[in-house]
Amino acid sequence: MMKPFKKPSQDEIAKISQVAGTFSAAVAKLEPAQVAPVRGYQTGSTYDVPISEIKVNPYNARRLMSQDGIDELSISIAKQQDTPAIAYLDDAGVVCLVDGHRRLEACRLAGKSSLRVEIQVRPVSTRDLYLASRRANVERKDQSPLDDALAWRVLLEDGVYKSQIEIARDLGIDETVFSRIFNLGVIPKTIVRILADRPNLLNLRMLDAIRKYWEAAGDEQTEILILEIDNHDLSSREVDARRQALSKVKSKRSRAVSVPMKYAHGSSLLKRFEDKGKIQLEISDIKDKDLIEKISERLNQITKELLS
């Protein structure tokens, strides 16, 4: 049989209120990461954000990712992520990375479902988003000239900056130096991937030498050269010397003056290598065997007359 409800006394009500107040105060002291609901992130706090909810920065200043570096970081981050990534909240409350893309990739590789992220004030413009990303990389000494060159081209293509001069001024880089760095952006992706795994080659002097060698020799020879630089510790001066030697060989190659001719009963191609004192004559499309014999006799006669 159900017992009749007994109204609590004033003393009992006071004790219950005291316990509830103590519990509420304890909850209020918890870190935001422990109590924040999904999409309830607050600026100034740090959270473990599900990787699936993180939006990457399209203007990330760091464009190169060494696979070896990601592998090493994934091993470390699987145990503990010491440094949080930096992000902001967009209009929909989505977490958008400013800095920490390597950590994000390392978390994925390590099989982790979340990334520890510090939510900071949202950049006021796309330019500020890029500059904040680059500033973080420069402070860690992670930024290379090739990273800069690739990022700058994206910024210009997307209209974030209207000119190279605008970027140079924002970064405080001399325009001559900026131009040298910017020119690295022509290096093809296949070679960029090889360079990404060799951070010891990512200085401006060496990259400039490799870029000039590539313009003279092409992709395949440049890929071979990079492996040789890495294996034998070649200097940028030695790379320049290789390019100069290659240019000399190319300049010595003879260029033929070609004179194609079409006739009723065949065609010919006369090539003259004047610097070598050489003439090459090719006659084709002759169907009459007797005509072939006549041409051979006549050519032999002319040659004897002129060279005897």
PDB file of C-alpha atoms in Angstrom:
ATOM      1  CA  MET A   1       0.000   0.000   0.000  1.00  0.00           C
ATOM      2  CA  MET A   2       1.401   3.439  -1.032  1.00  0.00           C
ATOM      3  CA  LYS A   3       2.410   5.587   1.867  1.00  0.00           C
ATOM      4  CA  PRO A   4       0.775   9.038   2.052  1.00  0.00           C
ATOM      5  CA  PHE A   5       2.956  11.989   0.917  1.00  0.00           C
ATOM      6  CA  LYS A   6       4.590  13.773   3.782  1.00  0.00           C
ATOM      7  CA  LYS A   7       5.329  17.421   3.272  1.00  0.00           C
ATOM      8  CA  PRO A   8       9.054  18.161   4.096  1.00  0.00           C
ATOM      9  CA  SER A   9       9.739  20.440   6.979  1.00  0.00           C
ATOM     10  CA  GLN A  10      11.401  23.861   6.620  1.00  0.00           C
ATOM     11  CA  ASP A  11      14.689  22.415   7.957  1.00  0.00           C
ATOM     12  CA  GLU A  12      14.648  19.622   5.350  1.00  0.00           C
ATOM     13  CA  ILE A  13      13.944  22.108   2.533  1.00  0.00           C
ATOM     14  CA  ALA A  14      16.865  24.269   3.678  1.00  0.00           C
ATOM     15  CA  LYS A  15      19.256  21.271   3.626  1.00  0.00           C
ATOM     16  CA  ILE A  16      18.143  20.256   0.107  1.00  0.00           C
ATOM     17  CA  SER A  17      18.677  23.832  -1.159  1.00  0.00           C
ATOM     18  CA  GLN A  18      22.122  23.943   0.412  1.00  0.00           C
ATOM     19  CA  VAL A  19      23.186  20.708  -1.325  1.00  0.00           C
ATOM     20  CA  ALA A  20      21.790  21.936  -4.676  1.00  0.00           C
ATOM     21  CA  GLY A  21      23.630  25.252  -4.339  1.00  0.00           C
ATOM     22  CA  THR A  22      26.907  23.483  -3.598  1.00  0.00           C
ATOM     23  CA  PHE A  23      26.468  21.260  -6.688  1.00  0.00           C
ATOM     24  CA  SER A  24      25.681  24.255  -8.931  1.00  0.00           C
ATOM     25  CA  ALA A  25      28.752  26.100  -7.712  1.00  0.00           C
ATOM     26  CA  ALA A  26      30.930  23.049  -8.437  1.00  0.00           C
ATOM     27  CA  VAL A  27      29.568  22.777 -11.979  1.00  0.00           C
ATOM     28  CA  ALA A  28      30.239  26.469 -12.587  1.00  0.00           C
ATOM     29  CA  LYS A  29      33.932  25.961 -11.764  1.00  0.00           C
ATOM     30  CA  LEU A  30      34.408  23.208 -14.389  1.00  0.00           C
ATOM     31  CA  GLU A  31      36.498  23.966 -17.510  1.00  0.00           C
ATOM     32  CA  PRO A  32      34.395  24.929 -20.553  1.00  0.00           C
ATOM     33  CA  ALA A  33      35.650  21.845 -22.445  1.00  0.00           C
ATOM     34  CA  GLN A  34      34.001  19.647 -19.810  1.00  0.00           C
ATOM     35  CA  VAL A  35      30.539  21.178 -19.934  1.00  0.00           C
ATOM     36  CA  ALA A  36      30.137  22.818 -23.363  1.00  0.00           C
ATOM     37  CA  PRO A  37      27.560  21.106 -25.597  1.00  0.00           C
ATOM     38  CA  VAL A  38      28.217  20.460 -29.296  1.00  0.00           C
ATOM     39  CA  ARG A  39      28.194  23.763 -31.249  1.00  0.00           C
ATOM     40  CA  GLY A  40      28.092  25.656 -27.956  1.00  0.00           C
ATOM     41  CA  TYR A  41      31.709  26.753 -28.115  1.00  0.00           C
ATOM     42  CA  GLN A  42      32.796  30.028 -26.565  1.00  0.00           C
ATOM     43  CA  THR A  43      35.630  32.348 -27.615  1.00  0.00           C
ATOM     44  CA  GLY A  44      38.514  32.244 -25.161  1.00  0.00           C
ATOM     45  CA  SER A  45      38.068  28.583 -24.203  1.00  0.00           C
ATOM     46  CA  THR A  46      39.676  25.292 -25.226  1.00  0.00           C
ATOM     47  CA  TYR A  47      37.722  22.234 -26.357  1.00  0.00           C
ATOM     48  CA  ASP A  48      38.188  18.749 -27.701  1.00  0.00           C
ATOM     49  CA  VAL A  49      36.362  19.258 -30.993  1.00  0.00           C
ATOM     50  CA  PRO A  50      35.258  16.290 -33.133  1.00  0.00           C
ATOM     51  CA  ILE A  51      37.416  16.189 -36.270  1.00  0.00           C
ATOM     52  CA  SER A  52      34.299  15.864 -38.425  1.00  0.00           C
ATOM     53  CA  GLU A  53      33.132  19.303 -37.230  1.00  0.00           C
ATOM     54  CA  ILE A  54      36.362  21.184 -38.021  1.00  0.00           C
ATOM     55  CA  LYS A  55      36.625  23.364 -41.112  1.00  0.00           C
ATOM     56  CA  VAL A  56      40.132  23.866 -42.543  1.00  0.00           C
ATOM     57  CA  ASN A  57      41.618  27.223 -43.465  1.00  0.00           C
ATOM     58  CA  PRO A  58      41.697  27.677 -47.281  1.00  0.00           C
ATOM     59  CA  TYR A  59      44.363  30.355 -46.797  1.00  0.00           C
ATOM     60  CA  ASN A  60      46.620  28.369 -44.527  1.00  0.00           C
ATOM     61  CA  ALA A  61      50.138  29.777 -44.865  1.00  0.00           C
ATOM     62  CA  ARG A  62      51.673  26.322 -44.466  1.00  0.00           C
ATOM     63  CA  ARG A  63      51.320  24.499 -47.797  1.00  0.00           C
ATOM     64  CA  LEU A  64      53.935  21.730 -47.421  1.00  0.00           C
ATOM     65  CA  MET A  65      53.433  18.684 -45.231  1.00  0.00           C
ATOM     66  CA  SER A  66      56.243  16.196 -44.842  1.00  0.00           C
ATOM     67  CA  GLN A  67      54.887  12.667 -44.566  1.00  0.00           C
ATOM     68  CA  ASP A  68      57.691  11.737 -42.176  1.00  0.00           C
ATOM     69  CA  GLY A  69      56.816  14.748 -40.039  1.00  0.00           C
ATOM     70  CA  ILE A  70      53.119  13.811 -39.954  1.00  0.00           C
ATOM     71  CA  ASP A  71      54.017  10.226 -39.028  1.00  0.00           C
ATOM     72  CA  GLU A  72      56.207  11.358 -36.126  1.00  0.00           C
ATOM     73  CA  LEU A  73      53.604  13.843 -34.914  1.00  0.00           C
ATOM     74  CA  SER A  74      50.840  11.227 -35.040  1.00  0.00           C
ATOM     75  CA  ILE A  75      52.828   8.957 -32.718  1.00  0.00           C
ATOM     76  CA  SER A  76      53.294  11.806 -30.261  1.00  0.00           C
ATOM     77  CA  ILE A  77      49.751  13.151 -30.488  1.00  0.00           C
ATOM     78  CA  ALA A  78      48.254   9.684 -29.991  1.00  0.00           C
ATOM     79  CA  LYS A  79      49.562   9.841 -26.418  1.00  0.00           C
ATOM     80  CA  GLN A  80      48.893  13.495 -25.676  1.00  0.00           C
ATOM     81  CA  GLN A  81      48.296  16.719 -27.598  1.00  0.00           C
ATOM     82  CA  ASP A  82      50.385  19.263 -25.720  1.00  0.00           C
ATOM     83  CA  THR A  83      49.658  22.320 -27.873  1.00  0.00           C
ATOM     84  CA  PRO A  84      46.094  23.103 -28.956  1.00  0.00           C
ATOM     85  CA  ALA A  85      45.297  24.193 -32.485  1.00  0.00           C
ATOM     86  CA  ILE A  86      44.002  27.735 -33.028  1.00  0.00           C
ATOM     87  CA  ALA A  87      40.549  28.339 -34.466  1.00  0.00           C
ATOM     88  CA  TYR A  88      37.624  30.759 -34.553  1.00  0.00           C
ATOM     89  CA  LEU A  89      33.846  30.405 -34.842  1.00  0.00           C
ATOM     90  CA  ASP A  90      32.111  31.349 -38.085  1.00  0.00           C
ATOM     91  CA  ASP A  91      28.569  32.754 -38.310  1.00  0.00           C
ATOM     92  CA  ALA A  92      27.087  29.265 -37.959  1.00  0.00           C
ATOM     93  CA  GLY A  93      29.190  28.454 -34.898  1.00  0.00           C
ATOM     94  CA  VAL A  94      31.437  26.070 -36.865  1.00  0.00           C
ATOM     95  CA  VAL A  95      35.050  25.710 -35.674  1.00  0.00           C
ATOM     96  CA  CYS A  96      37.381  27.028 -38.417  1.00  0.00           C
ATOM     97  CA  LEU A  97      41.108  26.388 -38.143  1.00  0.00           C
ATOM     98  CA  VAL A  98      43.593  29.222 -38.270  1.00  0.00           C
ATOM     99  CA  ASP A  99      46.633  27.152 -37.322  1.00  0.00           C
ATOM    100  CA  GLY A 100      47.060  23.441 -36.606  1.00  0.00           C
ATOM    101  CA  HIS A 101      46.524  21.624 -39.898  1.00  0.00           C
ATOM    102  CA  ARG A 102      49.485  19.290 -39.304  1.00  0.00           C
ATOM    103  CA  ARG A 103      48.051  18.405 -35.901  1.00  0.00           C
ATOM    104  CA  LEU A 104      44.689  17.746 -37.538  1.00  0.00           C
ATOM    105  CA  GLU A 105      46.243  15.363 -40.082  1.00  0.00           C
ATOM    106  CA  ALA A 106      48.280  13.687 -37.332  1.00  0.00           C
ATOM    107  CA  CYS A 107      45.104  13.120 -35.283  1.00  0.00           C
ATOM    108  CA  ARG A 108      43.422  11.516 -38.280  1.00  0.00           C
ATOM    109  CA  LEU A 109      46.434   9.284 -38.858  1.00  0.00           C
ATOM    110  CA  ALA A 110      46.534   8.330 -35.170  1.00  0.00           C
ATOM    111  CA  GLY A 111      42.871   7.351 -35.296  1.00  0.00           C
ATOM    112  CA  LYS A 112      41.746  10.043 -32.870  1.00  0.00           C
ATOM    113  CA  SER A 113      38.212  11.367 -33.163  1.00  0.00           C
ATOM    114  CA  SER A 114      38.887  14.882 -31.846  1.00  0.00           C
ATOM    115  CA  LEU A 115      41.414  17.697 -31.871  1.00  0.00           C
ATOM    116  CA  ARG A 116      42.112  19.990 -28.927  1.00  0.00           C
ATOM    117  CA  VAL A 117      41.376  23.499 -30.128  1.00  0.00           C
ATOM    118  CA  GLU A 118      41.638  26.946 -28.568  1.00  0.00           C
ATOM    119  CA  ILE A 119      38.872  29.262 -29.788  1.00  0.00           C
ATOM    120  CA  GLN A 120      40.170  32.773 -30.424  1.00  0.00           C
ATOM    121  CA  VAL A 121      38.637  35.988 -31.712  1.00  0.00           C
ATOM    122  CA  ARG A 122      37.555  35.702 -35.336  1.00  0.00           C
ATOM    123  CA  PRO A 123      39.855  37.453 -37.858  1.00  0.00           C
ATOM    124  CA  VAL A 124      38.189  40.577 -39.225  1.00  0.00           C
ATOM    125  CA  SER A 125      39.051  39.760 -42.852  1.00  0.00           C
ATOM    126  CA  THR A 126      40.405  37.032 -45.131  1.00  0.00           C
ATOM    127  CA  ARG A 127      43.741  38.846 -45.207  1.00  0.00           C
ATOM    128  CA  ASP A 128      43.893  38.792 -41.415  1.00  0.00           C
ATOM    129  CA  LEU A 129      43.084  35.073 -41.474  1.00  0.00           C
ATOM    130  CA  TYR A 130      46.089  34.426 -43.714  1.00  0.00           C
ATOM    131  CA  LEU A 131      48.366  36.743 -41.724  1.00  0.00           C
ATOM    132  CA  ALA A 132      47.414  35.063 -38.435  1.00  0.00           C
ATOM    133  CA  SER A 133      48.210  31.656 -39.922  1.00  0.00           C
ATOM    134  CA  ARG A 134      51.569  32.804 -41.256  1.00  0.00           C
ATOM    135  CA  ARG A 135      52.480  34.556 -38.005  1.00  0.00           C
ATOM    136  CA  ALA A 136      51.925  31.320 -36.076  1.00  0.00           C
ATOM    137  CA  ASN A 137      54.142  29.384 -38.525  1.00  0.00           C
ATOM    138  CA  VAL A 138      56.912  31.990 -38.449  1.00  0.00           C
ATOM    139  CA  GLU A 139      56.985  31.951 -34.654  1.00  0.00           C
ATOM    140  CA  ARG A 140      57.553  28.177 -34.748  1.00  0.00           C
ATOM    141  CA  LYS A 141      60.018  28.560 -37.665  1.00  0.00           C
ATOM    142  CA  ASP A 142      57.806  26.258 -39.742  1.00  0.00           C
ATOM    143  CA  GLN A 143      57.387  28.640 -42.673  1.00  0.00           C
ATOM    144  CA  SER A 144      59.543  28.057 -45.768  1.00  0.00           C
ATOM    145  CA  PRO A 145      59.956  30.206 -48.908  1.00  0.00           C
ATOM    146  CA  LEU A 146      58.178  27.520 -50.935  1.00  0.00           C
ATOM    147  CA  ASP A 147      55.217  27.615 -48.520  1.00  0.00           C
ATOM    148  CA  ASP A 148      55.078  31.369 -49.067  1.00  0.00           C
ATOM    149  CA  ALA A 149      55.263  31.136 -52.855  1.00  0.00           C
ATOM    150  CA  LEU A 150      52.417  28.613 -53.069  1.00  0.00           C
ATOM    151  CA  ALA A 151      50.214  30.495 -50.590  1.00  0.00           C
ATOM    152  CA  TRP A 152      50.769  33.854 -52.314  1.00  0.00           C
ATOM    153  CA  ARG A 153      49.630  32.478 -55.651  1.00  0.00           C
ATOM    154  CA  VAL A 154      46.386  31.225 -54.082  1.00  0.00           C
ATOM    155  CA  LEU A 155      45.808  34.632 -52.465  1.00  0.00           C
ATOM    156  CA  LEU A 156      46.247  36.379 -55.820  1.00  0.00           C
ATOM    157  CA  GLU A 157      44.167  33.857 -57.786  1.00  0.00           C
ATOM    158  CA  ASP A 158      41.284  34.234 -55.314  1.00  0.00           C
ATOM    159  CA  GLY A 159      41.516  38.027 -55.297  1.00  0.00           C
ATOM    160  CA  VAL A 160      42.379  38.313 -51.594  1.00  0.00           C
ATOM    161  CA  TYR A 161      45.226  40.578 -52.726  1.00  0.00           C
ATOM    162  CA  LYS A 162      45.235  42.512 -55.971  1.00  0.00           C
ATOM    163  CA  SER A 163      48.998  42.573 -56.485  1.00  0.00           C
ATOM    164  CA  GLN A 164      52.303  41.153 -55.317  1.00  0.00           C
ATOM    165  CA  ILE A 165      53.207  44.579 -53.963  1.00  0.00           C
ATOM    166  CA  GLU A 166      50.240  44.506 -51.571  1.00  0.00           C
ATOM    167  CA  ILE A 167      51.337  41.162 -50.114  1.00  0.00           C
ATOM    168  CA  ALA A 168      54.959  42.292 -49.812  1.00  0.00           C
ATOM    169  CA  ARG A 169      53.908  45.435 -47.945  1.00  0.00           C
ATOM    170  CA  ASP A 170      51.620  43.542 -45.551  1.00  0.00           C
ATOM    171  CA  LEU A 171      54.437  41.130 -44.713  1.00  0.00           C
ATOM    172  CA  GLY A 172      57.180  43.753 -44.642  1.00  0.00           C
ATOM    173  CA  ILE A 173      59.254  41.906 -47.247  1.00  0.00           C
ATOM    174  CA  ASP A 174      61.556  43.716 -49.675  1.00  0.00           C
ATOM    175  CA  GLU A 175      60.048  43.595 -53.171  1.00  0.00           C
ATOM    176  CA  THR A 176      63.216  42.121 -54.701  1.00  0.00           C
ATOM    177  CA  VAL A 177      63.286  39.301 -52.158  1.00  0.00           C
ATOM    178  CA  PHE A 178      59.524  38.847 -52.579  1.00  0.00           C
ATOM    179  CA  SER A 179      59.963  38.420 -56.330  1.00  0.00           C
ATOM    180  CA  ARG A 180      62.600  35.704 -55.850  1.00  0.00           C
ATOM    181  CA  ILE A 181      60.322  33.824 -53.461  1.00  0.00           C
ATOM    182  CA  PHE A 182      57.222  34.281 -55.627  1.00  0.00           C
ATOM    183  CA  ASN A 183      58.995  32.800 -58.661  1.00  0.00           C
ATOM    184  CA  LEU A 184      59.352  29.503 -56.772  1.00  0.00           C
ATOM    185  CA  GLY A 185      55.641  28.992 -57.318  1.00  0.00           C
ATOM    186  CA  VAL A 186      56.259  27.761 -60.884  1.00  0.00           C
ATOM    187  CA  ILE A 187      57.885  24.570 -59.576  1.00  0.00           C
ATOM    188  CA  PRO A 188      55.528  21.683 -60.532  1.00  0.00           C
ATOM    189  CA  LYS A 189      53.625  19.701 -57.897  1.00  0.00           C
ATOM    190  CA  THR A 190      55.592  16.505 -58.490  1.00  0.00           C
ATOM    191  CA  ILE A 191      58.822  18.262 -57.513  1.00  0.00           C
ATOM    192  CA  VAL A 192      57.126  20.154 -54.659  1.00  0.00           C
ATOM    193  CA  ARG A 193      56.120  16.805 -53.126  1.00  0.00           C
ATOM    194  CA  ILE A 194      59.712  15.584 -53.279  1.00  0.00           C
ATOM    195  CA  LEU A 195      60.978  18.787 -51.677  1.00  0.00           C
ATOM    196  CA  ALA A 196      58.339  18.641 -48.919  1.00  0.00           C
ATOM    197  CA  ASP A 197      60.035  15.532 -47.505  1.00  0.00           C
ATOM    198  CA  ARG A 198      63.439  17.250 -47.497  1.00  0.00           C
ATOM    199  CA  PRO A 199      63.198  20.271 -45.159  1.00  0.00           C
ATOM    200  CA  ASN A 200      66.982  20.694 -45.323  1.00  0.00           C
ATOM    201  CA  LEU A 201      66.568  21.933 -48.914  1.00  0.00           C
ATOM    202  CA  LEU A 202      63.822  24.467 -48.187  1.00  0.00           C
ATOM    203  CA  ASN A 203      65.982  27.584 -47.957  1.00  0.00           C
ATOM    204  CA  LEU A 204      65.660  30.354 -50.523  1.00  0.00           C
ATOM    205  CA  ARG A 205      69.147  30.008 -52.001  1.00  0.00           C
ATOM    206  CA  MET A 206      68.794  26.281 -52.668  1.00  0.00           C
ATOM    207  CA  LEU A 207      65.198  26.499 -53.866  1.00  0.00           C
ATOM    208  CA  ASP A 208      66.139  29.285 -56.267  1.00  0.00           C
ATOM    209  CA  ALA A 209      68.968  27.146 -57.679  1.00  0.00           C
ATOM    210  CA  ILE A 210      66.652  24.145 -58.071  1.00  0.00           C
ATOM    211  CA  ARG A 211      64.001  26.274 -59.778  1.00  0.00           C
ATOM    212  CA  LYS A 212      66.502  27.598 -62.334  1.00  0.00           C
ATOM    213  CA  TYR A 213      67.846  24.092 -62.940  1.00  0.00           C
ATOM    214  CA  TRP A 214      64.297  22.834 -63.529  1.00  0.00           C
ATOM    215  CA  GLU A 215      63.677  25.586 -66.101  1.00  0.00           C
ATOM    216  CA  ALA A 216      66.777  24.427 -67.981  1.00  0.00           C
ATOM    217  CA  ALA A 217      66.487  20.655 -67.562  1.00  0.00           C
ATOM    218  CA  GLY A 218      62.824  19.757 -66.993  1.00  0.00           C
ATOM    219  CA  ASP A 219      61.027  17.564 -64.461  1.00  0.00           C
ATOM    220  CA  GLU A 220      62.798  14.225 -64.718  1.00  0.00           C
ATOM    221  CA  GLN A 221      66.362  15.506 -64.504  1.00  0.00           C
ATOM    222  CA  THR A 222      65.419  17.850 -61.652  1.00  0.00           C
ATOM    223  CA  GLU A 223      63.898  14.997 -59.640  1.00  0.00           C
ATOM    224  CA  ILE A 224      67.138  13.036 -60.080  1.00  0.00           C
ATOM    225  CA  LEU A 225      69.168  16.094 -59.089  1.00  0.00           C
ATOM    226  CA  ILE A 226      67.189  16.630 -55.860  1.00  0.00           C
ATOM    227  CA  LEU A 227      67.911  13.064 -54.769  1.00  0.00           C
ATOM    228  CA  GLU A 228      71.576  13.635 -55.550  1.00  0.00           C
ATOM    229  CA  ILE A 229      71.615  16.909 -53.584  1.00  0.00           C
ATOM    230  CA  ASP A 230      70.114  15.136 -50.599  1.00  0.00           C
ATOM    231  CA  ASN A 231      72.336  12.062 -50.781  1.00  0.00           C
ATOM    232  CA  HIS A 232      75.613  13.871 -51.475  1.00  0.00           C
ATOM    233  CA  ASP A 233      74.965  17.154 -49.676  1.00  0.00           C
ATOM    234  CA  LEU A 234      75.479  19.283 -52.787  1.00  0.00           C
ATOM    235  CA  SER A 235      75.541  23.053 -52.260  1.00  0.00           C
ATOM    236  CA  SER A 236      73.466  25.601 -54.164  1.00  0.00           C
ATOM    237  CA  ARG A 237      76.663  26.686 -55.954  1.00  0.00           C
ATOM    238  CA  GLU A 238      77.180  23.157 -57.201  1.00  0.00           C
ATOM    239  CA  VAL A 239      73.577  23.084 -58.455  1.00  0.00           C
ATOM    240  CA  ASP A 240      74.214  26.370 -60.281  1.00  0.00           C
ATOM    241  CA  ALA A 241      77.356  24.878 -61.829  1.00  0.00           C
ATOM    242  CA  ARG A 242      75.368  21.867 -63.062  1.00  0.00           C
ATOM    243  CA  ARG A 243      72.822  24.187 -64.687  1.00  0.00           C
ATOM    244  CA  GLN A 244      75.504  26.304 -66.352  1.00  0.00           C
ATOM    245  CA  ALA A 245      77.229  23.200 -67.731  1.00  0.00           C
ATOM    246  CA  LEU A 246      73.894  21.975 -69.056  1.00  0.00           C
ATOM    247  CA  SER A 247      73.260  25.320 -70.754  1.00  0.00           C
ATOM    248  CA  LYS A 248      76.659  25.205 -72.467  1.00  0.00           C
ATOM    249  CA  VAL A 249      75.966  21.746 -73.848  1.00  0.00           C
ATOM    250  CA  LYS A 250      72.605  22.899 -75.188  1.00  0.00           C
ATOM    251  CA  SER A 251      74.115  25.977 -76.813  1.00  0.00           C
ATOM    252  CA  LYS A 252      76.639  23.784 -78.653  1.00  0.00           C
ATOM    253  CA  ARG A 253      73.942  21.658 -80.235  1.00  0.00           C
ATOM    254  CA  SER A 254      73.626  22.400 -83.919  1.00  0.00           C
ATOM    255  CA  ARG A 255      70.384  23.702 -85.268  1.00  0.00           C
ATOM    256  CA  ALA A 256      69.447  22.610 -88.764  1.00  0.00           C
ATOM    257  CA  VAL A 257      67.882  24.863 -91.368  1.00  0.00           C
ATOM    258  CA  SER A 258      65.159  22.714 -92.910  1.00  0.00           C
ATOM    259  CA  VAL A 259      63.794  23.223 -96.417  1.00  0.00           C
ATOM    260  CA  PRO A 260      60.841  20.923 -97.232  1.00  0.00           C
ATOM    261  CA  MET A 261      59.792  20.632-100.911  1.00  0.00           C
ATOM    262  CA  LYS A 262      56.821  18.926-102.558  1.00  0.00           C
ATOM    263  CA  TYR A 263      56.913  17.665-106.152  1.00  0.00           C
ATOM    264  CA  ALA A 264      54.507  15.936-108.505  1.00  0.00           C
ATOM    265  CA  HIS A 265      56.224  12.542-108.111  1.00  0.00           C
ATOM    266  CA  GLY A 266      57.564  12.809-104.515  1.00  0.00           C
ATOM    267  CA  SER A 267      58.782  15.093-101.734  1.00  0.00           C
ATOM    268  CA  SER A 268      62.081  16.042-100.164  1.00  0.00           C
ATOM    269  CA  LEU A 269      63.474  17.528 -96.951  1.00  0.00           C
ATOM    270  CA  LEU A 270      66.814  19.266 -97.084  1.00  0.00           C
ATOM    271  CA  LYS A 271      68.554  19.943 -93.735  1.00  0.00           C
ATOM    272  CA  ARG A 272      71.594  22.205 -93.616  1.00  0.00           C
ATOM    273  CA  PHE A 273      73.911  22.183 -90.569  1.00  0.00           C
ATOM    274  CA  GLU A 274      76.037  25.126 -91.624  1.00  0.00           C
ATOM    275  CA  ASP A 275      78.225  25.239 -88.486  1.00  0.00           C
ATOM    276  CA  LYS A 276      79.092  21.564 -89.024  1.00  0.00           C
ATOM    277  CA  GLY A 277      79.482  21.735 -92.813  1.00  0.00           C
ATOM    278  CA  LYS A 278      76.798  19.115 -93.180  1.00  0.00           C
ATOM    279  CA  ILE A 279      73.896  18.633 -95.610  1.00  0.00           C
ATOM    280  CA  GLN A 280      71.232  15.985 -95.128  1.00  0.00           C
ATOM    281  CA  LEU A 281      68.778  15.233 -97.939  1.00  0.00           C
ATOM    282  CA  GLU A 282      65.780  12.977 -97.584  1.00  0.00           C
ATOM    283  CA  ILE A 283      63.625  12.131-100.629  1.00  0.00           C
ATOM    284  CA  SER A 284      60.396  10.190-100.114  1.00  0.00           C
ATOM    285  CA  ASP A 285      57.052   9.228-101.660  1.00  0.00           C
ATOM    286  CA  ILE A 286      58.673   8.055-104.959  1.00  0.00           C
ATOM    287  CA  LYS A 287      56.743   5.133-106.464  1.00  0.00           C
ATOM    288  CA  ASP A 288      58.651   4.859-109.766  1.00  0.00           C
ATOM    289  CA  LYS A 289      61.742   2.635-109.312  1.00  0.00           C
ATOM    290  CA  ASP A 290      63.332   3.957-112.500  1.00  0.00           C
ATOM    291  CA  LEU A 291      62.984   7.490-111.144  1.00  0.00           C
ATOM    292  CA  ILE A 292      64.781   6.494-107.957  1.00  0.00           C
ATOM    293  CA  GLU A 293      67.660   5.188-110.043  1.00  0.00           C
ATOM    294  CA  LYS A 294      67.843   8.377-112.126  1.00  0.00           C
ATOM    295  CA  ILE A 295      67.839  10.639-109.032  1.00  0.00           C
ATOM    296  CA  SER A 296      70.607   8.557-107.415  1.00  0.00           C
ATOM    297  CA  GLU A 297      72.788   8.802-110.542  1.00  0.00           C
ATOM    298  CA  ARG A 298      72.209  12.545-110.887  1.00  0.00           C
ATOM    299  CA  LEU A 299      72.984  13.231-107.204  1.00  0.00           C
ATOM    300  CA  ASN A 300      76.152  11.200-107.436  1.00  0.00           C
ATOM    301  CA  GLN A 301      77.213  13.161-110.520  1.00  0.00           C
ATOM    302  CA  ILE A 302      76.548  16.565-108.875  1.00  0.00           C
ATOM    303  CA  THR A 303      78.426  15.520-105.743  1.00  0.00           C
ATOM    304  CA  LYS A 304      81.477  14.457-107.709  1.00  0.00           C
ATOM    305  CA  GLU A 305      81.508  17.682-109.698  1.00  0.00           C
ATOM    306  CA  LEU A 306      81.302  19.931-106.654  1.00  0.00           C
ATOM    307  CA  LEU A 307      83.466  18.004-104.184  1.00  0.00           C
ATOM    308  CA  SER A 308      86.273  16.823-106.464  1.00  0.00           C
TER     309      SER A 308
END
